[in-house]
XYZ file of C-alpha atoms in Angstrom:
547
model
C 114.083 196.900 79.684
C 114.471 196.604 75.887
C 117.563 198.564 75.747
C 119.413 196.327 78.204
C 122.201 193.665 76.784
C 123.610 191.225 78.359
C 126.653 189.187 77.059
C 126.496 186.924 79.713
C 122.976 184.595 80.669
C 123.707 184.410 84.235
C 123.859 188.525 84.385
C 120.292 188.365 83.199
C 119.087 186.151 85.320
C 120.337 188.330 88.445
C 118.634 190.972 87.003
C 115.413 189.058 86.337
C 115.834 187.419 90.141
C 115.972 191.442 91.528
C 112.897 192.086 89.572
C 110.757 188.930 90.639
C 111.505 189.942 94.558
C 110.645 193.301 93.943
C 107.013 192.232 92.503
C 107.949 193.390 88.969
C 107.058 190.527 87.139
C 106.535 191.548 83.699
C 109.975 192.938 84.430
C 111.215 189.705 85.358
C 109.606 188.274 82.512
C 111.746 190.373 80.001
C 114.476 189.851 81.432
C 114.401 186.074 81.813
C 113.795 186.316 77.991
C 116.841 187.771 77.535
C 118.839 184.929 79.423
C 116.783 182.482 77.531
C 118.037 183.981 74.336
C 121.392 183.507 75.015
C 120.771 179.897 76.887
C 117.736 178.292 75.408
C 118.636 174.973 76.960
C 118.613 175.989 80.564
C 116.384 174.168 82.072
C 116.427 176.646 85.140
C 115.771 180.163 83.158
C 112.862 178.496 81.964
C 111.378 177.497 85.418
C 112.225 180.894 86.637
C 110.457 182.641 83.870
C 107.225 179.998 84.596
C 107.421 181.296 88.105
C 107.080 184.976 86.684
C 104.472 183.881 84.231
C 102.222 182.284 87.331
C 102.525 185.276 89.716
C 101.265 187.457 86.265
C 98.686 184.868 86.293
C 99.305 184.161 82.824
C 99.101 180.193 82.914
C 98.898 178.950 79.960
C 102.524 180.581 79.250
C 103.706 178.779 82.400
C 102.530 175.781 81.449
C 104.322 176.472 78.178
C 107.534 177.004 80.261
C 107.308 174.572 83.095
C 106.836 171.635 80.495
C 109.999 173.132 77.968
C 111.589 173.280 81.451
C 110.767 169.370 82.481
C 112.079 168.338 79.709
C 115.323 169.501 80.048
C 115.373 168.113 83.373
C 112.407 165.671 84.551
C 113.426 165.432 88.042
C 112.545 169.158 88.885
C 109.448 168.710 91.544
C 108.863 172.141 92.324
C 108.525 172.865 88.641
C 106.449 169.487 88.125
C 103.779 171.132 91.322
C 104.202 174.762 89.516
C 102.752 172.688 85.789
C 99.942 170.990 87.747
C 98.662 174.074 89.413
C 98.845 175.968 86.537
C 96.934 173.034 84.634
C 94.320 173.513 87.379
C 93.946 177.263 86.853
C 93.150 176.151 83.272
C 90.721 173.562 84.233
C 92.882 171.143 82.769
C 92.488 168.204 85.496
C 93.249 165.227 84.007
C 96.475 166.706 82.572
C 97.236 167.993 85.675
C 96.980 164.537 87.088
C 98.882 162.620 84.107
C 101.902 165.344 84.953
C 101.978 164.767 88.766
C 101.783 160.907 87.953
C 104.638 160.873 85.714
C 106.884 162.219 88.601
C 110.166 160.696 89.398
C 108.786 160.679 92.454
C 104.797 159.921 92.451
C 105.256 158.970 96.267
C 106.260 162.375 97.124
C 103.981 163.621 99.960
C 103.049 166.681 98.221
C 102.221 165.017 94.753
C 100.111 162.501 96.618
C 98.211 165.788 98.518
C 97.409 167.178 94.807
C 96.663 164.378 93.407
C 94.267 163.541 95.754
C 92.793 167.424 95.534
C 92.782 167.307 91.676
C 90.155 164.126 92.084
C 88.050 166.317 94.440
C 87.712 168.912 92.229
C 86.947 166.230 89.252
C 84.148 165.156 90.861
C 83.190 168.566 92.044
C 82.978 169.400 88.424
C 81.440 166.709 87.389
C 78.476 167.034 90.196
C 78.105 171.056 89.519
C 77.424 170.321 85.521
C 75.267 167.401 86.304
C 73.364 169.155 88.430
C 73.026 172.678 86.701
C 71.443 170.222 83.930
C 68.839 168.227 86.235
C 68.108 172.361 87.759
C 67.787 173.822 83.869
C 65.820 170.848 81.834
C 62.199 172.451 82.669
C 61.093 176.295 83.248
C 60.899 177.703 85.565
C 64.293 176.465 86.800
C 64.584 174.602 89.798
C 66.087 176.201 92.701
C 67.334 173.665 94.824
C 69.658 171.272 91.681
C 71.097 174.857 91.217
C 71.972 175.589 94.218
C 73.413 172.324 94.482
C 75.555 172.939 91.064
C 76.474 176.559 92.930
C 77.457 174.574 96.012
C 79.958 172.540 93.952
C 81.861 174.257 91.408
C 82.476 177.052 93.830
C 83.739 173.886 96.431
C 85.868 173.016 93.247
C 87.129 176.720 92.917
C 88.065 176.915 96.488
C 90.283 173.682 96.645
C 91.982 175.658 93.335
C 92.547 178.545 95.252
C 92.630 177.896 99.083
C 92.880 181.701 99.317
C 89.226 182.139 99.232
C 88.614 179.435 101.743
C 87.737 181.507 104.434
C 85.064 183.965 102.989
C 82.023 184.555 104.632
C 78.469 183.798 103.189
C 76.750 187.003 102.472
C 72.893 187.294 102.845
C 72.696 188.863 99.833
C 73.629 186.249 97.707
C 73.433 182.525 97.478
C 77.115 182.552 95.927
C 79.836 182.273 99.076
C 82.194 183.761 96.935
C 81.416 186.887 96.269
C 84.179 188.849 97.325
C 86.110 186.270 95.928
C 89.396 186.895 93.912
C 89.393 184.818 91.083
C 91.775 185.769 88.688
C 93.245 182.031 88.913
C 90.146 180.266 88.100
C 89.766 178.558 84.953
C 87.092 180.796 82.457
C 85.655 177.165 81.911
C 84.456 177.104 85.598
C 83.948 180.642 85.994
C 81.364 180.882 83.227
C 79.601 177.175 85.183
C 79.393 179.063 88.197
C 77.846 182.500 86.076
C 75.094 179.778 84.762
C 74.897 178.779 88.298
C 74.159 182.423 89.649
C 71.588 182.624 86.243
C 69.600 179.920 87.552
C 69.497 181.180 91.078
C 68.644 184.941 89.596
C 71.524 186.620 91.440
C 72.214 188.554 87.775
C 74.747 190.734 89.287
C 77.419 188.482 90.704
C 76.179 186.446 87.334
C 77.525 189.333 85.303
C 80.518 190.393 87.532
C 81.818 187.069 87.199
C 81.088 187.101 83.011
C 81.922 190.313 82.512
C 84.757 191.178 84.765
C 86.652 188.079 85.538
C 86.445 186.657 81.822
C 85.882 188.880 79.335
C 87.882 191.419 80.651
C 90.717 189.197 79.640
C 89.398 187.122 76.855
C 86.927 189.944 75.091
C 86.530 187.139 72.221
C 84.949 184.410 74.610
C 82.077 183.142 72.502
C 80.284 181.832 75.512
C 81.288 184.027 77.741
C 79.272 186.791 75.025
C 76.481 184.220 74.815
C 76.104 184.912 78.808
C 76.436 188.317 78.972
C 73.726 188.498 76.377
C 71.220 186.296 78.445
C 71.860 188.480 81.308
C 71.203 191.822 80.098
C 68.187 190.415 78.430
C 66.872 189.150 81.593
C 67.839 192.195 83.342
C 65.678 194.214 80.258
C 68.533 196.723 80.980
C 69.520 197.109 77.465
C 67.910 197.833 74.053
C 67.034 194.542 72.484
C 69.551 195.625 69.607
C 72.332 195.765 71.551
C 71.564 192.455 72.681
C 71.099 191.073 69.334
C 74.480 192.508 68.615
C 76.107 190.661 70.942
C 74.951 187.364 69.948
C 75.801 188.116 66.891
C 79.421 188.986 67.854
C 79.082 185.325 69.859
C 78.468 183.700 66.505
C 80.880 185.530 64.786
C 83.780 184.492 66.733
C 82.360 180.888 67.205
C 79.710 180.153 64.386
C 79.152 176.569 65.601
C 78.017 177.964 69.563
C 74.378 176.565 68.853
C 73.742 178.083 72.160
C 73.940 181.886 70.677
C 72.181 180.010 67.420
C 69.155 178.645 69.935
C 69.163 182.049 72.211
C 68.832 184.605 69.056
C 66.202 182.488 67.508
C 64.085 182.270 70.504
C 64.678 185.975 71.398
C 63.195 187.053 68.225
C 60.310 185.114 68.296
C 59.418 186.064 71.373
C 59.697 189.289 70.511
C 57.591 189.174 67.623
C 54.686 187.553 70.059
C 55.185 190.852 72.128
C 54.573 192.989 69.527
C 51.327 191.080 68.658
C 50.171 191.639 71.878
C 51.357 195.600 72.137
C 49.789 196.240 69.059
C 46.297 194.478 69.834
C 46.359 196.467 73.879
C 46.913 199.867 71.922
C 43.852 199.337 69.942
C 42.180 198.129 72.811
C 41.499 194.578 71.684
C 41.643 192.812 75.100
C 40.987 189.761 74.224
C 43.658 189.363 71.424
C 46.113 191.117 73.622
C 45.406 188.581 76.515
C 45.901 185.664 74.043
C 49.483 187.187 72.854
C 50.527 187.972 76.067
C 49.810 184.221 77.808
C 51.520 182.833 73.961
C 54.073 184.950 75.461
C 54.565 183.478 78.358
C 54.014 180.067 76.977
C 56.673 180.550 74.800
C 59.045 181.876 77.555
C 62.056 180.171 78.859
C 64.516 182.496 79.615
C 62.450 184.598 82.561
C 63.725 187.957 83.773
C 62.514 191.377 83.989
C 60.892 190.686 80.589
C 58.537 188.281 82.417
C 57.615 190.219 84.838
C 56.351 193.153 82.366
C 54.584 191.092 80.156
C 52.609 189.742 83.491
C 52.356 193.236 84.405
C 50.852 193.375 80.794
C 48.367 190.768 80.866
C 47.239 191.707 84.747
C 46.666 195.217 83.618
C 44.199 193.594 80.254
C 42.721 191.410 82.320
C 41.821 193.951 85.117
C 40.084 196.113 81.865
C 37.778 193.383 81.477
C 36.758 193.003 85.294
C 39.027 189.751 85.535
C 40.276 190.530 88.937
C 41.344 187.312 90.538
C 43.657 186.632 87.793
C 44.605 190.169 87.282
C 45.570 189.795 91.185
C 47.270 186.216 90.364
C 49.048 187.748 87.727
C 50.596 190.574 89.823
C 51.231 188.607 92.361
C 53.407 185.939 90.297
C 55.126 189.121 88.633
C 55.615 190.529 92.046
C 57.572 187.341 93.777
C 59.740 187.079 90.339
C 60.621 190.746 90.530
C 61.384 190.221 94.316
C 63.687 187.414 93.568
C 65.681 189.114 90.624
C 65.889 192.658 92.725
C 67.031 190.894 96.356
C 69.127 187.427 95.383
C 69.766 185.990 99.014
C 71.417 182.867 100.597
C 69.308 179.896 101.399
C 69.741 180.631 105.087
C 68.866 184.169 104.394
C 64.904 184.905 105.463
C 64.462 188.059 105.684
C 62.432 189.804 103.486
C 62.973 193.515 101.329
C 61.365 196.406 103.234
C 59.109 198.780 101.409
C 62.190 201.455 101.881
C 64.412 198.016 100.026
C 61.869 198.223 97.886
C 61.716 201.678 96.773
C 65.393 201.932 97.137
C 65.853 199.651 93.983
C 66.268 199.815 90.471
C 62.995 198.465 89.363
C 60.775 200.405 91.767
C 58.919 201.857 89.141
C 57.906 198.549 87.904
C 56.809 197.387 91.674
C 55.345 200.385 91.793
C 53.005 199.699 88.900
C 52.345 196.261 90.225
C 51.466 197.281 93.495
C 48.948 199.432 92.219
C 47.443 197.189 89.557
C 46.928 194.717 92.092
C 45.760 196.862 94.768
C 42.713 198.397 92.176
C 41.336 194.839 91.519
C 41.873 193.878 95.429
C 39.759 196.545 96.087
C 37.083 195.804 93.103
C 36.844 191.956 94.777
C 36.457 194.641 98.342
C 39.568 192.877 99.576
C 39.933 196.040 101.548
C 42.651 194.809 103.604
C 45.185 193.323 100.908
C 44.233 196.837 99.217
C 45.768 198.762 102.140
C 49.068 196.866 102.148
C 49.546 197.554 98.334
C 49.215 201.281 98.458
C 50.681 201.350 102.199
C 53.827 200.113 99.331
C 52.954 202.596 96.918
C 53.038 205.096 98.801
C 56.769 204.481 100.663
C 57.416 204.198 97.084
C 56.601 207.642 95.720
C 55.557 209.402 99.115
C 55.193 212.757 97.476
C 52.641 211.040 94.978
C 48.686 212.931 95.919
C 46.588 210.637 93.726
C 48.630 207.010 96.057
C 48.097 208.761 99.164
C 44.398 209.805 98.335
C 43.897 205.785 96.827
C 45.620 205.010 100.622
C 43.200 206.865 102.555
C 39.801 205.883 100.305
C 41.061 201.810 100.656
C 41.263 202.326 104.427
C 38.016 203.854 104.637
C 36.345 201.406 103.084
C 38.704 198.425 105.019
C 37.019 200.199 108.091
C 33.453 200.606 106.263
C 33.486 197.155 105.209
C 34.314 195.718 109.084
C 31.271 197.220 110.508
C 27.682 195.919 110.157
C 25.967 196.901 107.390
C 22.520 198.164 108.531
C 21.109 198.292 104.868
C 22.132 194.535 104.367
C 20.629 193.373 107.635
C 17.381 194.418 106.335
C 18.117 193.806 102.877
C 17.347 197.239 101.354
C 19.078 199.258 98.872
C 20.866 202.260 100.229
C 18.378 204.388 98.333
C 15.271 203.028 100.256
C 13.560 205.623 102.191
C 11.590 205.796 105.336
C 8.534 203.465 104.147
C 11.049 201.052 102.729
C 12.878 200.839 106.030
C 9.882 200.449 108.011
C 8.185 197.735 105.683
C 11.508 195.761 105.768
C 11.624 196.106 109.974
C 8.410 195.193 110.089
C 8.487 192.002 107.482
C 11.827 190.828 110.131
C 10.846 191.654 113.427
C 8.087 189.234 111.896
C 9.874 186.549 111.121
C 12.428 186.364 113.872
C 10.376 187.957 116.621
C 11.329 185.371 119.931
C 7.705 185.132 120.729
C 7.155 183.645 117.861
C 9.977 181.278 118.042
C 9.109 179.499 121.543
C 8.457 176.176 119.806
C 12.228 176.015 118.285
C 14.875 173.990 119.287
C 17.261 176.090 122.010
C 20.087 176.654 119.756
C 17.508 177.943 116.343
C 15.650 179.948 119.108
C 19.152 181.670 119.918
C 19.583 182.225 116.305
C 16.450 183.696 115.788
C 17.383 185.994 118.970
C 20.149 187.309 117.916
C 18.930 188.130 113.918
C 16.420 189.717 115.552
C 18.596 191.801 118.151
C 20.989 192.908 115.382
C 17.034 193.818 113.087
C 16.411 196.213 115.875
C 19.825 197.314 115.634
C 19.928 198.498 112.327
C 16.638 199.732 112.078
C 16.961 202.079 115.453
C 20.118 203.336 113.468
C 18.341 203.532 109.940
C 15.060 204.981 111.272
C 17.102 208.138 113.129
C 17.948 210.907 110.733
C 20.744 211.784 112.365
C 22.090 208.430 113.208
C 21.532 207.484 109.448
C 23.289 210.663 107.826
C 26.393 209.742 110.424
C 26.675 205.929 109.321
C 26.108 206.498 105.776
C 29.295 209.030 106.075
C 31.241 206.394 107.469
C 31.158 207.500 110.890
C 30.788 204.825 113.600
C 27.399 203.871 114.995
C 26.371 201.890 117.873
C 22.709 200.667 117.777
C 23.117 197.956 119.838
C 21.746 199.771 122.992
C 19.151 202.433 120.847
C 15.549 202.235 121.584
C 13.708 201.559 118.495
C 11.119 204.001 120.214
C 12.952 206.777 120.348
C 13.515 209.280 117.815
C 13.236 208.325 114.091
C 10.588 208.225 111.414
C 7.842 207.893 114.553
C 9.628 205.317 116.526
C 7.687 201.672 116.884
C 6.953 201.069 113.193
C 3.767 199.347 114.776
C 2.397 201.921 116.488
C 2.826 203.037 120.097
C 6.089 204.375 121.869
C 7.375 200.986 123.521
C 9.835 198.160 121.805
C 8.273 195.879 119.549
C 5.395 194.068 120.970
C 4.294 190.441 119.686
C 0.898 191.050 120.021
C 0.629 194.276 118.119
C 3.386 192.343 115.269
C 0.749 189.452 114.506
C -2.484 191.583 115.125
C -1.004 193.806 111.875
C -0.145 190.340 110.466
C -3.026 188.712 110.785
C -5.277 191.522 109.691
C -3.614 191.324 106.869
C -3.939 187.522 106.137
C -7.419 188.194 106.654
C -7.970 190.948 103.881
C -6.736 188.264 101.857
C -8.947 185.688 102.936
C -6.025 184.129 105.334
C -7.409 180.478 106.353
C -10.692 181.437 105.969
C -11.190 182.570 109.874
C -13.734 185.000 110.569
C -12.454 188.542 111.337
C -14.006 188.688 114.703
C -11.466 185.980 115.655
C -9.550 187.282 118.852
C -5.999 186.277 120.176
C -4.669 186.212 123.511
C -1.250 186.411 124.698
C -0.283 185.861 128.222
C-alpha cells in the first residue's frame, strides 16, 4: 500500500473502510495512516484506525488511538467502550473503569454493564493471586488454594472474552480453558494462570500458555522466561545449561526479577547436592549417597521430574542395603508424583492411567524403572502379591522384555507358593531336614497337641489343639511321602488333608504299627523316655491304661 497517494483524507479513508470489511486489517491500518497524515485532527480516522488496531489485536496501539480520538471529541461512546475493552485486554482495570466513569454519559446502560464486569474481574484477580499465594507458601504445593486461584483468573479471563464462555471441561486437565483462544488476554493474567497450571502440575497447558500465547509475541518477557525456565526444569526435558541460559536471558532483560535471581541460585545448589550424591552411588558409598540424596530432597522446592529421579535414586541405595520398606516408600512417593505430572486431570476426573496410558507416555522408561525397583524389594519383604502388579506393569511396558516376563512368572510362583501351607513350617524344620528330622519333629507335635491328651482343656483350646494337630498330620503325611514331598517342594499343589499318615512314606506311623497315630503308643514312647531319664522317679514297671 506504500505506493498509494492520496490528495484527499476522505479518499483514504474509503479505501481503509474497503479493507477493514474485507478482513485486511493491517491493510486498513496503512491506509488509515495515510488519512491521518493528511488530517491529524480527525477525531473519526483515529477511531477507525483503533477499530483496525483491536481486530489485529494490537491493544495497546488502540488504546493509543481511542484516547487521541476522545480527545478530539469526548462524547464518542462507542470509542469510550472500544478504550475500556482494550484496557481490559491489557489488564489495565482500574483505568478501564476511570475511562468508562468519565463518560458523558456514565448512566448509559452499556457503561453501567462494563463497569459492573470490570469489578468482577477485579476481584477475580484479586482472589486468583491471593490464593495462588496461600497454595505456594509451603512444598509440596497445595492442591486445592490452586485450584481455587485456577478457578478464578480463568473466571476473570472469560468475562474478558465471553467467546470462551462456553468451552467444555476436559478430563485431562484441571484448566477449562484449554482450547481456549486467548490472544486478547492480558500477558499479566496469562502468565497467573501458567503459575496456576505449575502448581496443579498440568506442565503442558503451563507451557502452551507461556510459550505460545506470550512469548510468541513478547520474546523479551522477563517473567514470562523465568516460567518457561521452571517448566522445562521440572519437566527435566532439557539440559540444565539451556536452562541456566534462559534465566540468564530473564535477568538480562530485567536484572531486578529476583524471581530468576532466587530460581538460578537454588537450581545450582541443588545441583551441586546431586552431584554429591552421584559421585558417592558410583563409588558405592551408600550411606553418603543416601544422605545427599534426602539433603536433596530437603532442599527441594521446585518438584518435577527431577524429584522423582532423585527418589528413584535414593529407593534404588536404599534397596542395596536391604532397606526395603523405604526403598518401597520411596518408589511409591516417586510413582504418584510421576503419575500426576504425566496424566494432569480435572478435579471431577477419577479415572486412573492404564498400564497401556502408562507405557504410552513420555516418561515410561522412568515408570518402568520404578516399577521394577519397587517390585524387587516387594518381593524381598515376600509381598508376593504387590510384586505381581509391578511387573504385571513392567511387562505392558516393554512386553518384548525376557528377563520382566521371566521376573513376572518367578513373583507369581512364589504369590501362589507363599498362599499354600507350608508343611516345613508346620513342623518347624528346615527344608534341608531329612527323614529322621521329619519324623522326630511329627513325633515331638503329635505329642503335644495329640486330642487325647487335651480332654481336660477348655472346649474352644481343645479345638485349637484339634486342628494344630489335624494340619501336623497333614504336613507330615505330605513330608513323609517321597513322592508327595518332591511334588510340593516343586511347587506343585498338594492336598494332605485326607492322606493317611500310614500309608506310604518313610515307614508310615512314625510310632510303629500301620494305623493313625495312637495315644497310647505316643505316651508309652514318651514316657519310656522320661523314665531313662529318671522322669518323676516312677518305677519302670509302672503300667498305663487307656480306655
Amino acid at each position: 500500500m506504500g505506493d498509494v497517494s492520496f490528495a484527499n483524507p476522505d479518499d483514504a479513508k474509503i479505501a481503509a473502510n474497503e479493507k477493514y470489511k474485507a478482513g485486511n486489517y493491517k491493510a486498513a491500518v496503512e491506509l488509515y495512516s495515510k488519512a491521518i497524515e493528511l488530517a491529524p485532527e480527525n477525531a473519526t480516522y483515529l477511531a477507525n484506525r483503533s477499530a483496525a488496531y483491536t481486530m489485529l489485536r494490537n491493544h495497546a496501539l488502540a488504546v493509543r488511538d481511542c484516547r487521541a480520538s476522545l480527545a478530539l471529541d469526548p462524547a464518542q461512546l462507542k470509542v469510550r467502550l472500544r478504550l475500556a475493552k482494550a484496557l481490559v485486554f491489557l489488564g489495565e482495570l482500574s483505568s478501564a473503569a476511570t475511562a468508562l466513569k468519565e463518560s458523558p454519559d456514565p448512566l448509559d446502560s452499556a457503561v453501567v454493564k462494563l463497569i459492573s464486569e470490570i469489578t468482577q474481574m477485579e476481584t477475580l484477580v484479586a482472589a486468583a493471586t491471593k490464593s495462588l499465594e496461600e497454595a505456594t507458601v509451603s512444598f509440596p504445593v497445595l492442591e486445592a488454594p490452586a485450584a481455587k486461584a485456577l478457578d478464578a483468573i480463568e473466571r476473570a479471563i472469560v468475562l474478558a472474552d465471553p467467546s470462551n464462555a462456553l468451552l467444555k471441561q476436559s478430563p485431562a486437565s484441571p484448566s477449562k480453558l484449554v482450547s481456549a483462544d486467548l490472544g486478547n488476554i492480558s500477558h499479566k493474567w496469562l502468565l497467573l494462570r501458567a503459575e496456576c497450571l505449575i502448581a496443579l502440575l498440568d506442565m503442558a497447558e503451563a507451557a502452551k500458555t507461556v510459550s505460545n500465547h506470550v512469548l510468541g509475541s513478547d520474546a523479551t518477557n522477563s517473567e514470562a522466561l523465568t516460567l518457561r525456565a521452571t517448566i522445562l526444569y521440572m519437566n527435566d526435558s532439557h539440559p540444565l545449561p539451556h536452562v541456566l541460559q534462559i534465566l540468564g536471558n530473564s535477568l538480562a532483560y530485567d536484572p531486578d526479577n529476583n524471581r530468576a535471581r532466587l530460581f538460578l541460585k537454588k537450581v545450582k545448589a541443588l545441583e551441586a547436592v546431586k552431584k554429591e550424591g552421584n559421585d558417592a552411588y558410583a563409588a558405592a558409598n551408600w550411606d553418603l549417597a543416601e544422605t545427599k540424596y534426602s539433603q536433596w530432597l530437603d532442599d527441594d522446592n521446585i518438584g518435577g521430574v527431577t524429584r522423582v529421579k532423585i527418589l528413584s535414586n535414593r529407593a534404588m541405595v536404599r534397596s542395596k542395603v536391604a532397606k526395603h520398606a523405604k526403598c518401597i516408600s520411596d518408589c511409591k512417593v516417586a510413582l504418584d508424583l510421576l503419575t500426576r505430572l504425566s496424566f494432569p486431570r480435572s478435579a471431577s476426573s477419577a479415572s486412573e492411567p492404564s498400564n497401556s496410558d502408562i507405557a504410552a507416555s513420555v516418561q515410561s522408561s522412568l515408570f518402568l524403572k520404578l516399577h521394577l525397583r519397587r517390585a524387587d524389594s516387594l518381593l524381598k519383604q515376600e509381598n508376593y502379591e504387590e510384586a505381581v502388579r509391578d511387573y504385571q506393569v513392567a511387562s505392558e511396558i516393554k512386553p518384548q522384555d525376557r528377563e520382566i516376563a521371566n521376573a513376572l512368572a518367578r513373583a507369581k510362583k512364589a504369590e501362589k507358593t507363599a498362599k499354600r501351607k507350608d508343611y516345613y513350617k508346620i513342623l518347624g524344620i528346615d527344608r534341608s531336614a531329612d527323614e529322621g528330622a521329619i519324623k522326630k519333629a511329627y513325633r515331638k507335635l503329635a505329642l503335644q497337641y495329640h486330642p487325647d491328651k487335651q480332654a481336660s482343656l477348655p472346649e474352644e483350646e481343645r479345638a485349637s489343639c484339634d486342628s494344630k494337630f489335624k494340619e501336623i498330620s497333614e504336613a507330615y503325611s505330605v513330608l513323609s511321602d517321597p513322592r508327595k514331598k518332591e511334588m510340593f517342594d516343586s511347587g506343585m499343589d498338594v492336598d494332605g488333608s485326607s492322606a493317611s499318615a500310614g500309608q506310604g512314606g518313610f515307614g508310615g506311623n512314625p510310632f510303629g504299627g500301620g494305623g493313625g497315630e495312637n495315644m497310647e503308643d505316643i505316651l508309652r514312647m514318651f514316657m519310656g523316655a522320661q523314665q531313662q531319664r529318671g522322669f518323676g522317679g516312677r518305677s519302670q514297671g509302672q503300667h498305663f491304661h487307656f480306655g
